[in-house]
mmCIF file of C-alpha atoms and ligand atoms in Angstrom:
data_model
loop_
_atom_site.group_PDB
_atom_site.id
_atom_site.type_symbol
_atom_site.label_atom_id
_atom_site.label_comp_id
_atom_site.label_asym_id
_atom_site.label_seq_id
_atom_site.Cartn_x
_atom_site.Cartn_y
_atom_site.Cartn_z
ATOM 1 C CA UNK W 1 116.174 97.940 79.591
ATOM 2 C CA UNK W 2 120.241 97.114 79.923
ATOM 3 C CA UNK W 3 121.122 95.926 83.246
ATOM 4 C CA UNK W 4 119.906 93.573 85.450
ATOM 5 C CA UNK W 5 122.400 91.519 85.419
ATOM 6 C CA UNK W 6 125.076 94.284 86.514
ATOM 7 C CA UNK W 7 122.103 94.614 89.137
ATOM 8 C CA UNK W 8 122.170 91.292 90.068
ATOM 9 C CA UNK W 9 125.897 90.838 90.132
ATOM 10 C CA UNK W 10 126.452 93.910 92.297
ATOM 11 C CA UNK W 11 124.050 92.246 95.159
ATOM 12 C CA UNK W 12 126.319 88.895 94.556
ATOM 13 C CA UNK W 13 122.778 87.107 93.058
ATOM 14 C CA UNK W 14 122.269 85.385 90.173
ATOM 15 C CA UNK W 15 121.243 87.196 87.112
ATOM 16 C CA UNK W 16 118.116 86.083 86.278
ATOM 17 C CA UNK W 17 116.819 87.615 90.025
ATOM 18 C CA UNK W 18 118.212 90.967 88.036
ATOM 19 C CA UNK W 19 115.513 90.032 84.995
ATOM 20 C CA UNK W 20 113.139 89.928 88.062
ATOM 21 C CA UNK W 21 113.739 93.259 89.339
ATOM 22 C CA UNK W 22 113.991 94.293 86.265
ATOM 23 C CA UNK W 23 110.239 93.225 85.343
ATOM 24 C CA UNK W 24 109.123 94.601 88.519
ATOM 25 C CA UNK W 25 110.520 98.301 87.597
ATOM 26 C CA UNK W 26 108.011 97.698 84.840
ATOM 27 C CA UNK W 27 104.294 98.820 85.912
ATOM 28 C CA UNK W 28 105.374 102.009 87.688
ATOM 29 C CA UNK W 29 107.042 103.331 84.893
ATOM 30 C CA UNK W 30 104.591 102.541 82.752
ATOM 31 C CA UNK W 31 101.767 103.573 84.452
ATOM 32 C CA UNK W 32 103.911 107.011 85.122
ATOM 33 C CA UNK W 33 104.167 107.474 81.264
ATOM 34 C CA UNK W 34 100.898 106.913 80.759
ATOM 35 C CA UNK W 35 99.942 110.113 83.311
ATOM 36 C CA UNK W 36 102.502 112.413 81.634
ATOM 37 C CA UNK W 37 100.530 111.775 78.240
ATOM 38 C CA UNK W 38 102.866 109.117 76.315
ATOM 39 C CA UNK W 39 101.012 107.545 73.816
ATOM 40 C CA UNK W 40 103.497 104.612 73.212
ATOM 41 C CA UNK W 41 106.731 102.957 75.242
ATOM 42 C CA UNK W 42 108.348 100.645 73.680
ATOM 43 C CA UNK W 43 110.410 98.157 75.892
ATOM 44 C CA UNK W 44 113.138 96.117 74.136
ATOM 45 C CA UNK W 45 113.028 93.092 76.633
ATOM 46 C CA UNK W 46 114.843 90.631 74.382
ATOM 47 C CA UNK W 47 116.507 90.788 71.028
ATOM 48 C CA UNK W 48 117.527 88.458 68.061
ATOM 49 C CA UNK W 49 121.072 88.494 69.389
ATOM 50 C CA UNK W 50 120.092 87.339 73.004
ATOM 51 C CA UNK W 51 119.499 84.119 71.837
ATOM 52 C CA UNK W 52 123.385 83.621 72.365
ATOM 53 C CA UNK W 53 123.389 83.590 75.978
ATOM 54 C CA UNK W 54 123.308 80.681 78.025
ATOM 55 C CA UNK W 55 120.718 78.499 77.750
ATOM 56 C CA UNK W 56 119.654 78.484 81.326
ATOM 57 C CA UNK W 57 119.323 81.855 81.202
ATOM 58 C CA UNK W 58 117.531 82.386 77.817
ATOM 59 C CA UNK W 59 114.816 79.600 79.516
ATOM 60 C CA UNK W 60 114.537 81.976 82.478
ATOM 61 C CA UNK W 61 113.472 85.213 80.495
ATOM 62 C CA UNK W 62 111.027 82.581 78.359
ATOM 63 C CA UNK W 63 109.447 81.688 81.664
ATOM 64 C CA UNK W 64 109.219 84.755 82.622
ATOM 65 C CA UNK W 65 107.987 86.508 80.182
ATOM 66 C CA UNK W 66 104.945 84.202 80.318
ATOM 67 C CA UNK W 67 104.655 84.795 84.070
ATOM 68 C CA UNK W 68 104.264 88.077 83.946
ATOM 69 C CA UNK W 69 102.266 88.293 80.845
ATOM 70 C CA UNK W 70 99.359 85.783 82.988
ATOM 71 C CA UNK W 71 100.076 87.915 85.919
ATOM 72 C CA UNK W 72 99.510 91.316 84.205
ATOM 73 C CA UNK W 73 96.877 90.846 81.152
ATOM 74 C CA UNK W 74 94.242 91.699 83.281
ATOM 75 C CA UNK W 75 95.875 94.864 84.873
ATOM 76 C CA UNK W 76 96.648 96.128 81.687
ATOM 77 C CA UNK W 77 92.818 95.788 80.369
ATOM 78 C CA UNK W 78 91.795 97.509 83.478
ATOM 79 C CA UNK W 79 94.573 100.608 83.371
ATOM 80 C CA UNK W 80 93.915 100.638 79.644
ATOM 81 C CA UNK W 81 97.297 99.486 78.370
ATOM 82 C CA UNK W 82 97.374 97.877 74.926
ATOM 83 C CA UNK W 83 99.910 95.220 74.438
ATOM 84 C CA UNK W 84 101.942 95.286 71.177
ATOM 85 C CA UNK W 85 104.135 92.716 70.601
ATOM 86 C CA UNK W 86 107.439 94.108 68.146
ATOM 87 C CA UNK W 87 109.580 91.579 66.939
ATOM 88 C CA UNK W 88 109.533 88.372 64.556
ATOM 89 C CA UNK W 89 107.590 85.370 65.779
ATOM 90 C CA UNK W 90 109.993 82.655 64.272
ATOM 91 C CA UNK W 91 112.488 81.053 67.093
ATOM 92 C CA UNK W 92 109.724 81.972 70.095
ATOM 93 C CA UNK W 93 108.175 79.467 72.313
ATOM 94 C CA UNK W 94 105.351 78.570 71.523
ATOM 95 C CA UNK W 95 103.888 79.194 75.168
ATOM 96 C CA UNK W 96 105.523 82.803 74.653
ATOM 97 C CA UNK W 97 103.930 83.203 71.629
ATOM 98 C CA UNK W 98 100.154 82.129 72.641
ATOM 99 C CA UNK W 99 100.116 84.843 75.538
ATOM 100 C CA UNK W 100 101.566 87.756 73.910
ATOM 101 C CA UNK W 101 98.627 86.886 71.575
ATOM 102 C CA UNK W 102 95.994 86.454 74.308
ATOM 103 C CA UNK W 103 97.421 89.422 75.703
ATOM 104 C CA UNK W 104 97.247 91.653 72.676
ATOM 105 C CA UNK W 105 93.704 89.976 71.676
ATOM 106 C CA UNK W 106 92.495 90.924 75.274
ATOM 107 C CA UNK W 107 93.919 94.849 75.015
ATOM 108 C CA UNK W 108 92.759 95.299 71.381
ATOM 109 C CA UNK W 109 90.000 98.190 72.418
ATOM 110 C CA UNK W 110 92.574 99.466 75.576
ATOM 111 C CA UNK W 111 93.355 103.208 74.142
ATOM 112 C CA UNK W 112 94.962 105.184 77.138
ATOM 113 C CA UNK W 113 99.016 104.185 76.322
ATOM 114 C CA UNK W 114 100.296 101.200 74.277
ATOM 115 C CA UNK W 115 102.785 99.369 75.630
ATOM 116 C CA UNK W 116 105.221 97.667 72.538
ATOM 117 C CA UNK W 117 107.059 94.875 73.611
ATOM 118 C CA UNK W 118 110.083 94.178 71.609
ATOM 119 C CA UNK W 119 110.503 90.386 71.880
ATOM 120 C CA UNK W 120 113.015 89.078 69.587
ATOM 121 C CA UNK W 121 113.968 92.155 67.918
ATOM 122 C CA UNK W 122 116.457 93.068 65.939
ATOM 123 C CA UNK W 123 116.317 95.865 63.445
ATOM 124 C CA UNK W 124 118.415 94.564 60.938
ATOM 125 C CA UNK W 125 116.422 91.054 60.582
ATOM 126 C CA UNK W 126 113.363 93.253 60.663
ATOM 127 C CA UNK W 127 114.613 95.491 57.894
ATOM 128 C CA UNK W 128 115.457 92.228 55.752
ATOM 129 C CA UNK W 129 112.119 90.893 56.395
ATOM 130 C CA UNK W 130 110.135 94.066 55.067
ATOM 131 C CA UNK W 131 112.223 93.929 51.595
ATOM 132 C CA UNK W 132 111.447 90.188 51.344
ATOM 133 C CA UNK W 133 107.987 91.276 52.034
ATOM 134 C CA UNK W 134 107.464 94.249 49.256
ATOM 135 C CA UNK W 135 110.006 92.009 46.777
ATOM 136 C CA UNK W 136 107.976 89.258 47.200
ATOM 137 C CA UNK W 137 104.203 91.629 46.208
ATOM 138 C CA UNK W 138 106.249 93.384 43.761
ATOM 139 C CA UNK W 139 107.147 90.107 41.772
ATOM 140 C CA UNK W 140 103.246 88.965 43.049
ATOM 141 C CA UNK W 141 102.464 92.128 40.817
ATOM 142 C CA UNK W 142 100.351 93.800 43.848
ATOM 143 C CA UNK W 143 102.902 96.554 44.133
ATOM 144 C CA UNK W 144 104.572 98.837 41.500
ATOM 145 C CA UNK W 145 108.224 99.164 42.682
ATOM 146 C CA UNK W 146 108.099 103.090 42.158
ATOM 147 C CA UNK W 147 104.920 103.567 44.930
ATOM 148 C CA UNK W 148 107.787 102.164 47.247
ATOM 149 C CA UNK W 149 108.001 105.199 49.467
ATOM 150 C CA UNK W 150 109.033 105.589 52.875
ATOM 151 C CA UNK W 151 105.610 105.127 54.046
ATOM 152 C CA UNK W 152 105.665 101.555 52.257
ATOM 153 C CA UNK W 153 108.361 100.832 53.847
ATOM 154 C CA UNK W 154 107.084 101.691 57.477
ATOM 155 C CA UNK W 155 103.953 99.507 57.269
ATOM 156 C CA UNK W 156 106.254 96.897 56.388
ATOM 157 C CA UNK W 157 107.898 97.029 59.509
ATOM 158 C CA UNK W 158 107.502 95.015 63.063
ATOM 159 C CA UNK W 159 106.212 98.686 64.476
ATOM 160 C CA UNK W 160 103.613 99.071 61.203
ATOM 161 C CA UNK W 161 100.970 101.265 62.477
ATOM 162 C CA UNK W 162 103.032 103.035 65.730
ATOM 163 C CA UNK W 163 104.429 106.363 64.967
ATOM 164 C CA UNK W 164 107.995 106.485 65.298
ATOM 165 C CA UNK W 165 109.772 106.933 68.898
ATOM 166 C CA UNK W 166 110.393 111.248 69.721
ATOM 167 C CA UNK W 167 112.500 109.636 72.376
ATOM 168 C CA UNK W 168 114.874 107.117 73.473
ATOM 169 C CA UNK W 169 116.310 106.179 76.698
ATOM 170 C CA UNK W 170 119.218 103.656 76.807
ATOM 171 C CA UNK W 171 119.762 102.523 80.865
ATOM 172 C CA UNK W 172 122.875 101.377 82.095
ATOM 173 C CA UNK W 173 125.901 103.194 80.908
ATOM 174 C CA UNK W 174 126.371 101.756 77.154
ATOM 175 C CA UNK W 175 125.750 104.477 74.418
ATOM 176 C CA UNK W 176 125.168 101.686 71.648
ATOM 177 C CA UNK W 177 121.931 101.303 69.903
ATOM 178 C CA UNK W 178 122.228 97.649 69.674
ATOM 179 C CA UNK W 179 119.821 96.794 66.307
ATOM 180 C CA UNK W 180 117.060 98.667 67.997
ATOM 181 C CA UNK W 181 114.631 100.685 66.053
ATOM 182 C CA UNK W 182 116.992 101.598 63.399
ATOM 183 C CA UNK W 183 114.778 102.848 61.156
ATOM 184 C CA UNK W 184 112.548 104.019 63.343
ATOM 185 C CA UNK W 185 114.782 106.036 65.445
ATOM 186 C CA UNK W 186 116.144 108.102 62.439
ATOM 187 C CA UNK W 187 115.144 111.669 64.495
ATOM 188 C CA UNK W 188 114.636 110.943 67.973
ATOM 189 C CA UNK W 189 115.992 112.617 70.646
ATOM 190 C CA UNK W 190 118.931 110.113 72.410
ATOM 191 C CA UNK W 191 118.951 110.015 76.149
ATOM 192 C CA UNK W 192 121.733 107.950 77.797
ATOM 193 C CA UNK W 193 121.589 107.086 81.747
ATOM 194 C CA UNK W 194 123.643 105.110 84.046
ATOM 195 C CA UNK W 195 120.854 104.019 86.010
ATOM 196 C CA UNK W 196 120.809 100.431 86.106
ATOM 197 C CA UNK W 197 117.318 99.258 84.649
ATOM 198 C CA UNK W 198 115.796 97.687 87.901
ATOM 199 C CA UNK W 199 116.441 100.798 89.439
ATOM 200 C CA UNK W 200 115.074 103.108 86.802
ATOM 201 C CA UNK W 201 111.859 105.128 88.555
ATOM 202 C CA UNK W 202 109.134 106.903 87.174
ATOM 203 C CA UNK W 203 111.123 110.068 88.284
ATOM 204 C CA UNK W 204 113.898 108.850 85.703
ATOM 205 C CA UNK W 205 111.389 108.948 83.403
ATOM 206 C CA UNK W 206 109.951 112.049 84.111
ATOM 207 C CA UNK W 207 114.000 114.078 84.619
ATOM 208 C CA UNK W 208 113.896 112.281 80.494
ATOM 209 C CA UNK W 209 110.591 114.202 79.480
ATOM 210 C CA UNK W 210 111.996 117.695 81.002
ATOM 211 C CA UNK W 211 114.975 117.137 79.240
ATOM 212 C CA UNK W 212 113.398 115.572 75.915
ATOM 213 C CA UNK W 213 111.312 118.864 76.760
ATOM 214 C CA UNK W 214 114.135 120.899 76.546
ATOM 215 C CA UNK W 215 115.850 119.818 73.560
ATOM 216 C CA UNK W 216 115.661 121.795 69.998
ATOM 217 C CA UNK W 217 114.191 119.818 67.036
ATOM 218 C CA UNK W 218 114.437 120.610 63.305
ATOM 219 C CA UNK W 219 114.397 117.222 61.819
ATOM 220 C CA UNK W 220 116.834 118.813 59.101
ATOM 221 C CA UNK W 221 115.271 121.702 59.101
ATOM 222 C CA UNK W 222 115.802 125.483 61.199
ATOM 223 C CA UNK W 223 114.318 126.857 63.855
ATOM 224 C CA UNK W 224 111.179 129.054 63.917
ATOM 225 C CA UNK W 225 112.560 132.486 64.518
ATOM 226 C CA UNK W 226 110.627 133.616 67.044
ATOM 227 C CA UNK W 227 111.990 130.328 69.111
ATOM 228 C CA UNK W 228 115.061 131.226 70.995
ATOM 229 C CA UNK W 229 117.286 128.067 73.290
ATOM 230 C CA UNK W 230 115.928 127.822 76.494
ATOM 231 C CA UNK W 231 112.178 128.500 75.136
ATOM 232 C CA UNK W 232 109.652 125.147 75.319
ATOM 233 C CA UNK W 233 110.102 122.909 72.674
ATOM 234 C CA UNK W 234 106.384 122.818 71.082
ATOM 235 C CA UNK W 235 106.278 119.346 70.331
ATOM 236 C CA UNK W 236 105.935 117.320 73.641
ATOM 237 C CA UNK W 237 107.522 113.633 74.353
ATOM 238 C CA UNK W 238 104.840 111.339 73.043
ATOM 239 C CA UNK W 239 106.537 108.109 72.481
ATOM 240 C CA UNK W 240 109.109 106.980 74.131
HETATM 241 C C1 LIG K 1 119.063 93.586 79.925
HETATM 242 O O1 LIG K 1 119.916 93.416 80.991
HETATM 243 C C2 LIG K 1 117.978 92.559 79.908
HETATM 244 C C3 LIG K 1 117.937 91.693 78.714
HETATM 245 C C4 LIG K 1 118.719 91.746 77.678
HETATM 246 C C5 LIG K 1 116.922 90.658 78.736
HETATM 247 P P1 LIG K 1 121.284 92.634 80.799
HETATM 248 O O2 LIG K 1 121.036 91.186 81.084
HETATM 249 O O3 LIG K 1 121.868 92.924 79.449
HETATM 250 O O4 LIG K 1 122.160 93.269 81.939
HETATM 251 P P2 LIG K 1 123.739 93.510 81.928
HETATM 252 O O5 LIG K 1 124.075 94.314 80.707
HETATM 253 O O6 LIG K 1 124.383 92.160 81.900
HETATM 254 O O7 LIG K 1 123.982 94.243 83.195
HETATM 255 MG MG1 LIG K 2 123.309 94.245 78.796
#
């Protein structure tokens, strides 16, 4: 969700008011990907390197992370959205912390679209965590190091038990994947907008889907022959 602060800047306001737009932008889209049959969005709101901005700042998307997280939980039981959060725990407040628990405790049985919030991420750290983890069983003796197979290796991850994204939308101009999803993103579909996050719409996300839509997958392998370009793709956007 790139930015807000561009967003803010632009308007001559400071750049936490663009974190606010930004988390306003939220519930439409969300509720918009939920209609058009998305199973999971994943939102990277804050990664391991964002701890390097200012610390007034950092504080600000702390607070309101909580804010909106009180504000919401209810909402999000009621529109059945299930909270996941993605990311390590160590270095978050501990306020942060005890509502993204409430809030996934509350959601557990919600089942229409899960919403994964990626609160310091990064895929890298997350990557070195999962070999500590199977290292660490393996020399335990509860895992044989040749069952390690990719599977292992998935349910060792932050995103253990969420399929892996079919598509991914990067606002704001920058084609970078910034130690998102690394793994995980290994054969989706790459979707680069200039749209500055707080302005992104549910129709943005719907223009991605008909183009996601559009696109020709073989995940290494060939086309069917009897699919020609320009026919549907057969497998439809499901997370995002
Ligand atoms: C993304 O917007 C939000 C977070 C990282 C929390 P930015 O704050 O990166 O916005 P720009 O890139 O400065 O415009
Ligand atoms: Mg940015």
């Amino acid at each position: 969700m790139d930015g807000n602060g561009r967003w803010a800047q632009s308007r001559g306001l400071p750049r936490v008011d663009g974190h606010r737009a930004g988390a306003l932008a939220i519930r439409p889209v969300l509720e918009c990907a939920a209609e058009i049959g998305i199973q999971v969005l994943t939102l990277y709101s804050f990664s391991s390197e964002n701890w390097s901005r200012p610390v007034a700042e950092v504080d600000a998307l702390m607070a309101l992370c909580v804010e909106k997280l009180v504000e919401e939980r209810d909402g999000l039981v009621r529109s059945g959205v299930r909270l996941k959060r993605v990311g390590l725990r160590d270095g978050l407040p501990t306020r942060v912390l005890d509502e993204l628990d409430a809030t996934e405790q509350a959601t557990a049985a919600c089942n229409r679209i899960t919403l994964a919030l990626a609160l310091n991420y990064g895929a890298r750290a997350e990557l070195v965590a999962a070999a500590r983890h199977l290292a660490t069983r393996a020399t335990e003796g509860s895992l044989a190091v040749d069952t390690i197979d990719e599977a292992q290796v998935s349910s060792a991850l932050c995103t253990s038990g969420l399929p892996d994204p079919d598509l991914l939308i990067r606002t704001a101009g920058q084609q970078r994947l910034s130690n998102f999803l690394l793994w995980q993103l290994s054969y989706a579909e790459l979707l680069f907008l200039d749209v500055l996050w707080p302005d992104f719409r549910p129709t943005h996300l719907r223009d991605a889907a008909t183009e996601f839509a559009a696109r020709k997958r073989t995940f290494g392998g060939v086309l069917p022959p009897t699919l020609s370009k320009g026919d549907p793709n057969p497998l439809s956007a499901r997370t995002v």
